Coordinates of C-alpha atoms and ligand atoms in Angstrom, one line a residue:
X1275 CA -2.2 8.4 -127.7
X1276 CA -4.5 7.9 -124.4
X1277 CA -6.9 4.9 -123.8
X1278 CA -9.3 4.8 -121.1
X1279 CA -11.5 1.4 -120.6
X1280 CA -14.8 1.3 -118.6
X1281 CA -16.6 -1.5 -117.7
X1282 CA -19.9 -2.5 -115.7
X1283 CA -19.9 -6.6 -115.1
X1284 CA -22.8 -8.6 -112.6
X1285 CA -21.1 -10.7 -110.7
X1286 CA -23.1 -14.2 -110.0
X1287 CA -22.4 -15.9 -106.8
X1288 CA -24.4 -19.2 -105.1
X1289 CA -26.8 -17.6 -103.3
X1290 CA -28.3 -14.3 -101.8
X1291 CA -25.5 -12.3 -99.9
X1292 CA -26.1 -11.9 -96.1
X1293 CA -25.7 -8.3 -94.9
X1294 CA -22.4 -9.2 -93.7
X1295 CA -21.5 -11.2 -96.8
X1296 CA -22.4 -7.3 -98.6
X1297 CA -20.2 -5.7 -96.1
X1298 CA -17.3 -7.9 -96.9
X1299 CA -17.7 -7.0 -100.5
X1300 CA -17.7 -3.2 -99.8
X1301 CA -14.6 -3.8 -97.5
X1302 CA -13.1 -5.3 -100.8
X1303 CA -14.1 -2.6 -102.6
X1304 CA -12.5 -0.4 -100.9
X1305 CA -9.3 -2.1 -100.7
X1306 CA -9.2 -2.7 -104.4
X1307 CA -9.1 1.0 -104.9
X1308 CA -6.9 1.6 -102.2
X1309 CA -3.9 -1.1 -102.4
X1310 CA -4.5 -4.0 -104.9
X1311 CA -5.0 -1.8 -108.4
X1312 CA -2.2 -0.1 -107.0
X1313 CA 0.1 -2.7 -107.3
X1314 CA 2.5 -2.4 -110.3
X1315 CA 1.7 0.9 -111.5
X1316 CA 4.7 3.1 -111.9
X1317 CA 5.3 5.6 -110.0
X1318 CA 4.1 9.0 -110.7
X1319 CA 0.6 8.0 -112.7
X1320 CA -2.2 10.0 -112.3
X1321 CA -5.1 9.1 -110.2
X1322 CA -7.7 8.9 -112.9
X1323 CA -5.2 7.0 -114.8
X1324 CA -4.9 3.8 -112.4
X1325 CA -8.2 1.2 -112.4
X1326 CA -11.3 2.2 -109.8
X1327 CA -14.4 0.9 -108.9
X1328 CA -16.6 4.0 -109.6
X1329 CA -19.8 2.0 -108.5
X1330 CA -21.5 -1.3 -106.9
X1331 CA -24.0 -2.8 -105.9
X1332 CA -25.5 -6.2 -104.4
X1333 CA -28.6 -7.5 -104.4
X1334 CA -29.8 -11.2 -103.9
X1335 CA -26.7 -13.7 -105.6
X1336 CA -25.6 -10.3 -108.1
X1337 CA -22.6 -8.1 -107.8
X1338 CA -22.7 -5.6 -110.4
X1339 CA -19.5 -3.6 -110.6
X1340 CA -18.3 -0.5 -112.7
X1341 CA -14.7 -0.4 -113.3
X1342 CA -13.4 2.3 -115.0
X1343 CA -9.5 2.9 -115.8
X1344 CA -6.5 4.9 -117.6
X1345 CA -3.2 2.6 -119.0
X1346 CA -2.7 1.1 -115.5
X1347 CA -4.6 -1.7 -113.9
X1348 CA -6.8 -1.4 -116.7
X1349 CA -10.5 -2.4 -116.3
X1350 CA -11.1 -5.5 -117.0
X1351 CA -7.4 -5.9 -115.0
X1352 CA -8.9 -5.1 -112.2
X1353 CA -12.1 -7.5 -112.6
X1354 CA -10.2 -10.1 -112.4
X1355 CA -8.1 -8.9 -109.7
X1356 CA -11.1 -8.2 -107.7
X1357 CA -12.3 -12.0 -108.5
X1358 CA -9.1 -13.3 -107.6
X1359 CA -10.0 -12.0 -104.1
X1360 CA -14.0 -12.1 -103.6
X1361 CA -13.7 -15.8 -104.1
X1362 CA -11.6 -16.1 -100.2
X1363 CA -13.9 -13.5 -99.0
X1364 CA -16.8 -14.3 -99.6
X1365 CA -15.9 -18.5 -99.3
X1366 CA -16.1 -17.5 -95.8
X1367 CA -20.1 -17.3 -95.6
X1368 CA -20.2 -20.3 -97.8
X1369 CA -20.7 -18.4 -101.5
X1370 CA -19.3 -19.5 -104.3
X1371 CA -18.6 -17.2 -107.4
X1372 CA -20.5 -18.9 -110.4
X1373 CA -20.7 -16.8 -113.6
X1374 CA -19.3 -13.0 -114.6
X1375 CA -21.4 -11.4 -117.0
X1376 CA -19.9 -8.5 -119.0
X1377 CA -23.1 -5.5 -119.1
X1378 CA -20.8 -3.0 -121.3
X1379 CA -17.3 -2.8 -122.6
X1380 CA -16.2 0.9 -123.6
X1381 CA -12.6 2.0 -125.0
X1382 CA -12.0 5.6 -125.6
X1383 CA -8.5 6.1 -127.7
X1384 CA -7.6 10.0 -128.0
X1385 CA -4.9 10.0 -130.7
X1386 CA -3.6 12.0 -134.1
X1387 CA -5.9 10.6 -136.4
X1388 CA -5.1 10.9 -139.6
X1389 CA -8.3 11.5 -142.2
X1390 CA -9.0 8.4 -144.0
X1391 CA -7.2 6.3 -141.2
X1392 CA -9.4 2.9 -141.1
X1393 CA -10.6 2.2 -137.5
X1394 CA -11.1 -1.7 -137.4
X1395 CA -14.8 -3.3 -138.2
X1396 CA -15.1 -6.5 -135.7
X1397 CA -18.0 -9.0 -135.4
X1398 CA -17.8 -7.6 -131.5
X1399 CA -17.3 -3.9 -132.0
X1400 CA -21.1 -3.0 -131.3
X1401 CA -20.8 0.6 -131.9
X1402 CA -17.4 3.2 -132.8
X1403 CA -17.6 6.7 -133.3
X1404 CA -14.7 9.1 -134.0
X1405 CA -15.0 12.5 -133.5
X1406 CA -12.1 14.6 -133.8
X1407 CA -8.8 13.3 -131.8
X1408 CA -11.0 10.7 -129.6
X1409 CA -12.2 7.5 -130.6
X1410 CA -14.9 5.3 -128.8
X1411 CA -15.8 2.1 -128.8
X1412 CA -18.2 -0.2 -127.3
X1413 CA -17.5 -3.7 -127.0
X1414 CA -19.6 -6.9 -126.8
X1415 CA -17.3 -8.8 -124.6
X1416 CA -17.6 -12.0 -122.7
X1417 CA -15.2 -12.6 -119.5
X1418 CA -13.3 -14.8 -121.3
X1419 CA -12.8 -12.2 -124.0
X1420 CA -11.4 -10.1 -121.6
X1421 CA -9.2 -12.6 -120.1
X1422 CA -8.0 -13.2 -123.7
X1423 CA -6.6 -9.5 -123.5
X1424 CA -9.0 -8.7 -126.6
X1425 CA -9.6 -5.3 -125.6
X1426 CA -5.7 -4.7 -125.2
X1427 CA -4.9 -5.9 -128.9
X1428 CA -7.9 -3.9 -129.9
X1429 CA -6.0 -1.2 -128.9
X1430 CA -2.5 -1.9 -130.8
X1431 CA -4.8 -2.5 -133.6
X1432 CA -6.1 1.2 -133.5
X1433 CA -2.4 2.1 -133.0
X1434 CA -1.6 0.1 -136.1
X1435 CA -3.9 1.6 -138.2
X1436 CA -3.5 5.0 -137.3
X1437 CA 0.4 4.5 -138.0
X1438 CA -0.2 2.2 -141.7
X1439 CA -2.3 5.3 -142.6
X1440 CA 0.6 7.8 -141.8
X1441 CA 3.0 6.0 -143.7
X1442 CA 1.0 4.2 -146.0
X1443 CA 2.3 4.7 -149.4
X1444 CA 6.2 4.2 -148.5
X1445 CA 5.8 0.1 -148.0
X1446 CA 9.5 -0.5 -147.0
X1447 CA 12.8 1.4 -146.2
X1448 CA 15.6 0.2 -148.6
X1449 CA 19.3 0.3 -148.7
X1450 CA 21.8 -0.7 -151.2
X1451 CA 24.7 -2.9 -149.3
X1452 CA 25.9 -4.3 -152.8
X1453 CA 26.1 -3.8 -156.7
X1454 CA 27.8 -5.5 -159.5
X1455 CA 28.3 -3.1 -161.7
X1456 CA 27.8 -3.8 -165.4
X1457 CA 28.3 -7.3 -167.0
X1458 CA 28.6 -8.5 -170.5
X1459 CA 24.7 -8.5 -171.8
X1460 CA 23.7 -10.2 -174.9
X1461 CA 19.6 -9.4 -175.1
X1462 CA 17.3 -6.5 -175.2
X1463 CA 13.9 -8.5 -175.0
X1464 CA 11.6 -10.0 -173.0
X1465 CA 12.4 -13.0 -172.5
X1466 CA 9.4 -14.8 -171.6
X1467 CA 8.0 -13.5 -175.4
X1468 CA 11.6 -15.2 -176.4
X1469 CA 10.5 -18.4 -175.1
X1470 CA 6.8 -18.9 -176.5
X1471 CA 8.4 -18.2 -179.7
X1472 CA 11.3 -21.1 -179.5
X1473 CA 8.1 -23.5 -177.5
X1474 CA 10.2 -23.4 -174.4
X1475 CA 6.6 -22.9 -172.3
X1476 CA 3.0 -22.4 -172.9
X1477 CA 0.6 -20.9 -171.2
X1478 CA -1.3 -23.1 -168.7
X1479 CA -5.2 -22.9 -168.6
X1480 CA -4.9 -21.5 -164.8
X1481 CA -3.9 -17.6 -164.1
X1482 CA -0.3 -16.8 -163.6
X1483 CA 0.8 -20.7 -164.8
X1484 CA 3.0 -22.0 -167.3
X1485 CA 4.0 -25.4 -168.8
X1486 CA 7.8 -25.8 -168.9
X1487 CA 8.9 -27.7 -172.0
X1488 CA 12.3 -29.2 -171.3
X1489 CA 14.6 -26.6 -172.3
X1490 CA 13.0 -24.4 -169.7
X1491 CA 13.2 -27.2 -167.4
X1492 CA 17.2 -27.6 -168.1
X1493 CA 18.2 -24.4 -166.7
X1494 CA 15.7 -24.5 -163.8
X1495 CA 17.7 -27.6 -163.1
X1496 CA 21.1 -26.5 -163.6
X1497 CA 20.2 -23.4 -161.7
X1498 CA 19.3 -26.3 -158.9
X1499 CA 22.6 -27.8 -159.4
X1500 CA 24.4 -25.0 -158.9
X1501 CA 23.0 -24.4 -155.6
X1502 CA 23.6 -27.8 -154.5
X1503 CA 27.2 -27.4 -155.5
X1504 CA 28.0 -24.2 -154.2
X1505 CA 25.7 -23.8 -151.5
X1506 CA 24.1 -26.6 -150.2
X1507 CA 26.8 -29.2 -150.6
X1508 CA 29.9 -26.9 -149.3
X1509 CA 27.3 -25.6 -145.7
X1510 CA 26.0 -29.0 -145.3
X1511 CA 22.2 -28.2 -146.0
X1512 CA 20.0 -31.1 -145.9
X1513 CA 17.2 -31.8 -147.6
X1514 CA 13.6 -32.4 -145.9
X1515 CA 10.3 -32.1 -147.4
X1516 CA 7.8 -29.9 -146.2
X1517 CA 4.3 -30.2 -146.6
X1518 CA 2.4 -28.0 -149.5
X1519 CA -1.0 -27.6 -148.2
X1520 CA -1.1 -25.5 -145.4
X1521 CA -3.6 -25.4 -142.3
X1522 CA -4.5 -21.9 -140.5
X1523 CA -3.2 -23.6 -137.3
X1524 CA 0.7 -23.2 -139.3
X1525 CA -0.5 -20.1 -140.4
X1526 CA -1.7 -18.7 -136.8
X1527 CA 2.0 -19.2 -135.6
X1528 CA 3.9 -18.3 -138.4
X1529 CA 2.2 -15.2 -138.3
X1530 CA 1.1 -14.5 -141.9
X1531 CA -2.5 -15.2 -140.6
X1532 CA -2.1 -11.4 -139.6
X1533 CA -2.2 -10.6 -143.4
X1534 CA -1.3 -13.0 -145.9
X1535 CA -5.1 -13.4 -147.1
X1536 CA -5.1 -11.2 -150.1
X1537 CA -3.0 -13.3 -151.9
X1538 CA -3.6 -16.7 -150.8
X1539 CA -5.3 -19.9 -153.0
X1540 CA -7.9 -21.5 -150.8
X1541 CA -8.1 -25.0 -149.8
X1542 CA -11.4 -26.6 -149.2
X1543 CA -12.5 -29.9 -148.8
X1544 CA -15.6 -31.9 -149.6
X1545 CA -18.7 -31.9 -146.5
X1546 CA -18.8 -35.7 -147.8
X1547 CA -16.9 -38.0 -150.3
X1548 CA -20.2 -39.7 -150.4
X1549 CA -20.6 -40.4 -154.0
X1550 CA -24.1 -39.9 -153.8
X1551 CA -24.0 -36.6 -152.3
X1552 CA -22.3 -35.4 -155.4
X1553 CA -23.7 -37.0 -158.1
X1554 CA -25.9 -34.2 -159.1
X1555 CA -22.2 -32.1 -159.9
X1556 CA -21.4 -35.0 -162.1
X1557 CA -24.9 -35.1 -163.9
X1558 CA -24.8 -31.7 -164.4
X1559 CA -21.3 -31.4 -166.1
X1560 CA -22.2 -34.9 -168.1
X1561 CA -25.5 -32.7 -169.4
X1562 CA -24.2 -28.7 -169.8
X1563 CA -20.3 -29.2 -170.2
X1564 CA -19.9 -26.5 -167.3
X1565 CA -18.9 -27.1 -163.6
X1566 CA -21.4 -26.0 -161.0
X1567 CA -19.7 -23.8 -159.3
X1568 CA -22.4 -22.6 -156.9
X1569 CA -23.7 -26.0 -156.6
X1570 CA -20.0 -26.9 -155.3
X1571 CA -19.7 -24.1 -153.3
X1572 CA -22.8 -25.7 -151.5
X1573 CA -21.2 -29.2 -150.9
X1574 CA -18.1 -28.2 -149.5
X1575 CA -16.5 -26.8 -146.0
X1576 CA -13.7 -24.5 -145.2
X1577 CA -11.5 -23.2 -146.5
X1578 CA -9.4 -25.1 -143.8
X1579 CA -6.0 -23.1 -144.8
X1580 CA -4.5 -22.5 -148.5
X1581 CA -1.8 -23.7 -150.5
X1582 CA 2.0 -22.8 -149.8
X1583 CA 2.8 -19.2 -149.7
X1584 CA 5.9 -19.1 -148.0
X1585 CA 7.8 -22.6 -147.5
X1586 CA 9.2 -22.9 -144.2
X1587 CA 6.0 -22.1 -141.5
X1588 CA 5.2 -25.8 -142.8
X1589 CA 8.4 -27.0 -141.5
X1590 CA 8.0 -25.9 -138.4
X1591 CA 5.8 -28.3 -136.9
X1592 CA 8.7 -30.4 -136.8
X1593 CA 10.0 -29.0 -133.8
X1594 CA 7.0 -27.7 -132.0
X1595 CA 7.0 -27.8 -127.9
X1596 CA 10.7 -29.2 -128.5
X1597 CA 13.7 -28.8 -126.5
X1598 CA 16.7 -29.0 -129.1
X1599 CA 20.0 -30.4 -127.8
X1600 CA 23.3 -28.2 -128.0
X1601 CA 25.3 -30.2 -129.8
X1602 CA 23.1 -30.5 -132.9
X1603 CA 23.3 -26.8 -133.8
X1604 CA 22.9 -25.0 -136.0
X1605 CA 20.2 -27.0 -138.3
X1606 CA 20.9 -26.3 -141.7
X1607 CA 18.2 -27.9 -144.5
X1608 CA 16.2 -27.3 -147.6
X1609 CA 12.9 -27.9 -149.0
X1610 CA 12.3 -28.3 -153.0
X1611 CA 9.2 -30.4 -153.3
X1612 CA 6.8 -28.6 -154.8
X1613 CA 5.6 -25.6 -155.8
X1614 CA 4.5 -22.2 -154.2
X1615 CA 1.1 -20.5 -155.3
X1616 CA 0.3 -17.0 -154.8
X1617 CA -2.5 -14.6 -156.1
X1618 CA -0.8 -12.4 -157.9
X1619 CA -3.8 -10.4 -159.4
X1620 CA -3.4 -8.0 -162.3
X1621 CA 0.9 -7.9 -160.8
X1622 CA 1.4 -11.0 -163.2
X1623 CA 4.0 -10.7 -165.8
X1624 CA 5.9 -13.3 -168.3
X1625 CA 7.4 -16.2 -166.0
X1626 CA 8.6 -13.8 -163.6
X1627 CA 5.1 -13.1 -161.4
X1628 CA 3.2 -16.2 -161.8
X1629 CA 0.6 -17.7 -159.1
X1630 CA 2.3 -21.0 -159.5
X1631 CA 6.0 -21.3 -159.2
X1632 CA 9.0 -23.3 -158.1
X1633 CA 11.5 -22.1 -155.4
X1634 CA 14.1 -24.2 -153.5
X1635 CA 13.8 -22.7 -149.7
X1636 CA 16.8 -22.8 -147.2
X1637 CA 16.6 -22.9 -143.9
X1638 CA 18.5 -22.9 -140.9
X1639 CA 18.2 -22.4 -136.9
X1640 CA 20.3 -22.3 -133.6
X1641 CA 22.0 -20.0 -131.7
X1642 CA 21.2 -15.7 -132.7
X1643 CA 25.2 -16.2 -133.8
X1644 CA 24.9 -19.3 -135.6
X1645 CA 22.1 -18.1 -137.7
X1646 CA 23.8 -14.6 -138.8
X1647 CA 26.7 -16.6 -139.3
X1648 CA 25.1 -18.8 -141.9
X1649 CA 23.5 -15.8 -143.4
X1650 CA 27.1 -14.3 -143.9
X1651 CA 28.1 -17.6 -145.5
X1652 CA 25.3 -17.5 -147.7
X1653 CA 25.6 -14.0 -149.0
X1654 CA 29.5 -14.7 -149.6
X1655 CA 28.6 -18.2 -151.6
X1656 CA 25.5 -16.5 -153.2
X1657 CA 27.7 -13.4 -154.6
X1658 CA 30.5 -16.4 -155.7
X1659 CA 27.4 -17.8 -157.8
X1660 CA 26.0 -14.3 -159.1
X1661 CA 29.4 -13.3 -159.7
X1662 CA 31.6 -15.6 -161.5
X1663 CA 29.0 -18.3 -162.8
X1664 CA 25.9 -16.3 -163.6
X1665 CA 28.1 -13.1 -164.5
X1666 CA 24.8 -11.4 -163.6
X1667 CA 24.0 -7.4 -162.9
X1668 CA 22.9 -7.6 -159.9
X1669 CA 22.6 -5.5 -156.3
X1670 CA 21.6 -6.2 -152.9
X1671 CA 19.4 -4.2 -150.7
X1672 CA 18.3 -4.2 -146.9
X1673 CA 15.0 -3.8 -146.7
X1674 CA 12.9 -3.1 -143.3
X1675 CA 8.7 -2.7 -143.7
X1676 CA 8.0 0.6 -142.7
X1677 CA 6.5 0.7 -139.7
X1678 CA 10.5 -1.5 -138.1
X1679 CA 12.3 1.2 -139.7
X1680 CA 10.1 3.9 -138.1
X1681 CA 9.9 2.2 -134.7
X1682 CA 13.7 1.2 -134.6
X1683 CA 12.2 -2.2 -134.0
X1684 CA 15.0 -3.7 -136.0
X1685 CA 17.8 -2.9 -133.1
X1686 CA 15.6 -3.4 -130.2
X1687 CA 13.6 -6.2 -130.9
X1688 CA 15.8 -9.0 -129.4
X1689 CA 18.3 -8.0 -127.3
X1690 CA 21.8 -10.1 -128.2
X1691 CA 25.0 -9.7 -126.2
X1692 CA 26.6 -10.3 -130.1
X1693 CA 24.5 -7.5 -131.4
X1694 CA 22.7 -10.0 -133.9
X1695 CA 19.4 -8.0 -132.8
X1696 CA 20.5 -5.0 -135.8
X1697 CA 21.0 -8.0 -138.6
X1698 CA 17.4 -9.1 -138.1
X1699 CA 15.6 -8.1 -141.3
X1700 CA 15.1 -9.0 -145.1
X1701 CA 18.1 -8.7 -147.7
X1702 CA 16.6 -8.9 -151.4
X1703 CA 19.2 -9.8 -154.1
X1704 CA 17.1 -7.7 -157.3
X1705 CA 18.5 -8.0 -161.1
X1706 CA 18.4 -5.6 -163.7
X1707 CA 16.1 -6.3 -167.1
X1708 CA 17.3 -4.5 -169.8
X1709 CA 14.0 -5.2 -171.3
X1710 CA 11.8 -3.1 -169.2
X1711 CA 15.4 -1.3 -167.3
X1712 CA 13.7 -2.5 -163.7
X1713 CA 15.1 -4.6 -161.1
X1714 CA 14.0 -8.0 -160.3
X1715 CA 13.5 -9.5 -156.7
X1716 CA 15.1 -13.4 -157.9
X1717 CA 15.1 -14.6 -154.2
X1718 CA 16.1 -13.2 -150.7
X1719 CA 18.1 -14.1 -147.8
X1720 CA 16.1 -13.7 -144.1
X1721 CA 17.2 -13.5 -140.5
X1722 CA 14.0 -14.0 -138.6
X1723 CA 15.3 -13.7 -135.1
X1724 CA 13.2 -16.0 -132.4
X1725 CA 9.9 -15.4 -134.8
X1726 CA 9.3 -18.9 -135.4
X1727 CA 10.9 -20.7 -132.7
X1728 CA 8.2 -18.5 -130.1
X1729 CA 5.6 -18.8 -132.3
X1730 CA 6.0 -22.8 -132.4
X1731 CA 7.6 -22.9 -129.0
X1732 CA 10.8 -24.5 -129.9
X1733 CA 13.7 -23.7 -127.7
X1734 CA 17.6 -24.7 -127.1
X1735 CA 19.0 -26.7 -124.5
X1736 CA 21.5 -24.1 -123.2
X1737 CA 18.8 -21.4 -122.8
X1738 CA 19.7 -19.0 -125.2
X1739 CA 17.0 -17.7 -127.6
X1740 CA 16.5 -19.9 -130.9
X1741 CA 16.4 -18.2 -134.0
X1742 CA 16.1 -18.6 -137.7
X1743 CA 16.8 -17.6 -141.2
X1744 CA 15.5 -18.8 -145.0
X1745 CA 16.6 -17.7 -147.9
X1746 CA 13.6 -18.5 -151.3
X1747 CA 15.4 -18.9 -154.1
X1748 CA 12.9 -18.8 -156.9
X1749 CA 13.8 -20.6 -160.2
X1750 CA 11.3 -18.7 -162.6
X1751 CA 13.0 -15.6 -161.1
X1752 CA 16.7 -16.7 -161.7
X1753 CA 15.9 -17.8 -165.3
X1754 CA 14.0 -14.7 -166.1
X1755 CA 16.6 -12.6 -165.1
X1756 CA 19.8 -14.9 -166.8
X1757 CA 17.6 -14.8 -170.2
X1758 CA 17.0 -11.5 -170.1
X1759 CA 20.5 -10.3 -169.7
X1760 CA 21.9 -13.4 -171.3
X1761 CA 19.8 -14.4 -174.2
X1762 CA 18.5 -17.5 -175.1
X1763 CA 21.4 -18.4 -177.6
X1764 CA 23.8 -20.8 -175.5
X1765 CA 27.0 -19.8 -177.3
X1766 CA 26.6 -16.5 -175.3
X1767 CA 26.4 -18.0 -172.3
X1768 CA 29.1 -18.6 -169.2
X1769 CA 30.5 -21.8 -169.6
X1770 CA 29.2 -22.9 -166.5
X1771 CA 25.8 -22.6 -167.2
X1772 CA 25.8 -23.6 -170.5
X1773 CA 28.0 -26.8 -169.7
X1774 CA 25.1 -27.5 -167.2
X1775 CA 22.3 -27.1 -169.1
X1776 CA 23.6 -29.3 -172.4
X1777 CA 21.9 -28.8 -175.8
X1778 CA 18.4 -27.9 -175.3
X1779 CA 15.9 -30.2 -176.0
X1780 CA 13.8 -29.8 -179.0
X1781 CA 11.0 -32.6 -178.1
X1782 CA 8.2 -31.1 -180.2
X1783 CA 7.6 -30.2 -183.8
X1784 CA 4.2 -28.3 -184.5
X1785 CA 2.7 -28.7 -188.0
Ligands
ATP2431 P1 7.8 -9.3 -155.0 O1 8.0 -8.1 -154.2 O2 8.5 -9.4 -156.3 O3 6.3 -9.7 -155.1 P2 8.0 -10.8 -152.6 O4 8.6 -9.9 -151.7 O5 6.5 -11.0 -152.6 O6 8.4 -10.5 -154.1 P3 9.0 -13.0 -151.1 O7 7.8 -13.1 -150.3 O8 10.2 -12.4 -150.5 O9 8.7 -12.2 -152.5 O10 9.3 -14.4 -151.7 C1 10.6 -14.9 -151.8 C2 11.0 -15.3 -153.2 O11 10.0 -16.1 -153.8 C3 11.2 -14.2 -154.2 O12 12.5 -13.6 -154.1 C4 11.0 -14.8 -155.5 O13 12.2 -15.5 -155.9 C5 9.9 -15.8 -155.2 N1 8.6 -15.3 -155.6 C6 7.7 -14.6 -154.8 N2 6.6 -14.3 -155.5 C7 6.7 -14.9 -156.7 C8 5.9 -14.9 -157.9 N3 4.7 -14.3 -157.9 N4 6.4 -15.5 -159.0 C9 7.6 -16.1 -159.0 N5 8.4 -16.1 -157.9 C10 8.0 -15.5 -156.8
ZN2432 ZN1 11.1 -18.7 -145.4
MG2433 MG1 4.9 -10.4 -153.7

């Protein structure tokens, strides 16, 4: 891949430029090109490679410049550059720079470009046009755009798209680092069909959403319990809660803003809680029996963010712009105050792929050896659990997203004198289902590196990068894949479970 930027910008200063006040600029000019967009390049680029002003000119208050540039010192680099010095130089007859204006932004990207590879569509992408192995676009840019490095990121977006097209159907790498082997199975169904027919949930009136009757509600909580026992007691989690409706501003720096919106449930709140305002909703439902829904969509603004996806970007807030102190490392809590809601589409299934469901999320930060340590203590007190209580089939898997595995981000990212960086990544603990003979994802264990702590700039007092790890455990997920291996006869069960759980209560009678 090869980019090349060109830009032509009007510089506005204070007033007409004297002949000499010109002179100075073309002195500039030529010292731009000689020395300053020289500085930093590596050795060994090509000429047409570095930034050049190819043209200028001045008349009256107006510079107009056209910069034009390889990989090095890049275009709009070099504007800014050149302004950093015009302001001394020309200071000196008593002008004062007052306004850039961008006249024409182009990027041309020669690449492999695979056929239906999706070039990006922006509100300030004017025009794009590929044509065999070169791509060009023109850009509406202000100064402050450019400062903002949009052109640059326009440019790993291209890069992104070109690679997401290349290996576009493989969506992550996986590798097996554990399995069970076969355990005593007492059930061939499905057992969310099992429970309708014993009332142990309904349906809910929203997609993907269930009402748990209390028998269902018993083994979510034992399942709870024994995580508090065997995991959060023993590692000295504690609990916090973290906050279910969440802003783009958590999203921005938690980084699912990148891509989370195909799933999300959108949050938006009234332009006014003026009774008044809305009375004509009211009156409407009181007459037809049906909610306006256009006449809503009208009367409210947003969305200003959606509900919880994931549970711990909404933790981390907590810590923002802090400096944490040695001694109180590694942080080791849980959240397990509400539920989670994702749009699942056409993907839902039983209790197993819901929108709306219930997971307990741990969480814990410090040093990059204190968090893989914690993960290794978790995976060993997570296998005690699947192991001897459960006595589930089960297997663990590494998995990397595509486009780490293909880059060898995984090793590189963060470099770590304890070689943490290769343990940075997703492990998936999956179940089988006799039922449908698939593997279930019931929860995951994470090592996010310094993800969050740089995207909420939180950092330790010795120095050392900050990192984290989470590990969802999701309840509908653990009970859907105990019942379907177990049954929902308690005799069968392990003792540990079933002594947890009690009889199961049979609240309801239906006539
Ligand atoms: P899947 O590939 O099955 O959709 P995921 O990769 O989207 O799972 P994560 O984002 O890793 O899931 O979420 C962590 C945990 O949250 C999962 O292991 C699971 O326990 C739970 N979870 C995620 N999505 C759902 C859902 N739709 N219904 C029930 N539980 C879920
Ligand atoms: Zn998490
Ligand atoms: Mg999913």
């Amino acid at each position: 891949m090869y980019v090349r930027f060109a830009l032509d910008a009007e510089l506005l200063f204070s007033a007409d430029l004297t002949p000499e006040a010109v002179e100075a600029v073309g002195a500039l000019v030529e010292e731009s090109n000689r020395t300053l967009f020289r500085k930093g390049v590596p050795q060994g680029a090509g000429e047409d490679e570095i930034g050049r002003i190819v043209s200028w000119s001045a008349t009256g208050p107006l510079v107009m410049l056209s910069i034009e540039s390889g990989p090095y010192t890049r275009a709009h680099d070099g504007l800014f550059r050149f302004r950093k010095q015009i302001a001394p130089t020309l200071g000196r007859f008593r002008v004062g720079l007052r306004d850039i204006v961008v006249k024409s932004f182009r990027i041309t990207i020669i690449g492999d470009y695979p056929k239906d590879v999706h070039i990006p569509k922006l509100p300030f992408i004017t025009r794009s046009c590929l044509l065999g192995d070169t791509l060009e676009l023109e850009l509406n840019m202000t100064a402050a755009d450019l400062e903002n490095r949009i052109p640059d990121r326009v440019v790993r977006l291209v890069e992104e798209k070109i690679q997401a097209c290349t290996y576009g159907g493989k969506t992550e790498h996986w590798e097996l680092v554990f399995e069970s082997g076969p355990k005593p199975r007492f059930f061939e169904g499905d057992p969310t069909e099992e429970m309708i027919k014993r009332n142990w949930v309904r349906h809910a009136l929203s997609r993907g959403q269930w009402i748990h009757a209390p028998q269902s509600v018993q083994l979510f909580r034992a399942f709870e319990q024994v995580v508090v026992e065997q995991i959060i007691k023993p590692m000295g989690f504690a609990e916090m809660i973290f906050p279910k409706l969440v802003p783009w501003e958590v999203w921005k720096k938690s980084g699912h803003a990148k891509g989370v919106y195909p799933e999300i449930y959108y949050v938006c709140t009234p332009k006014t809680r003026d009774p008044a305002y809305w009375e004509d909703v009211g009156d409407y439902f009181k007459v037809t029996g049906e909610v306006p829904v256009e006449m809503i969509r009208e009367k409210i603004d947003g969305p200003i963010g959606g509900l919880c996806y994931a549970q711990c970007p909404s933790f981390w807030p907590f810590l923002q712009g802090e400096t944490l102190a040695n001694d109180c490392l590694p942080i080791r809590i849980f959240d397990r105050s509400g539920t989670s809601h994702r749009y699942e589409s056409g993907g839902i299934h039983g209790i197993e792929r819901v929108d709306e469901f219930h997971r307990i999320e741990i969480l814990w930060l410090g040093t990059a050896e204190q968090t893989v340590e914690t993960a290794d203590r978790l995976h060993e007190a997570y296998r005690h659990v699947f192991e001897d209580l459960l006595e589930l089939e089960w297997r663990a898997a590494r998995v990397t997203p595509w486009f780490m595995a293909q880059e060898g981000m995984i090793e590189t990212e963060t470099e770590s004198s304890c070689g943490c960086g290769s343990r940075i990544g997703t492990t998936d603990y999956e179940a089988f289902l006799p039922y449908n003979k698939s593997w279930l994802e019931f929860q995951n264990v994470i090592i996010n590196g310094d993800k969050y702590p740089t995207g909420f700039n939180v950092k330790i007092q010795s120095g050392v990068d900050c990192w984290s790890g989470c590990s969802g455990i999701g309840l509908e997920r653990w009970t859907a894949a105990f019942l379907a291996q177990k049954g929902l006869d308690i005799e069968k069960w392990p003792e540990t479970v079933a002594k947890l759980v009690g009889e199961p209560k049979e609240l309801f009678r239906f006539l």
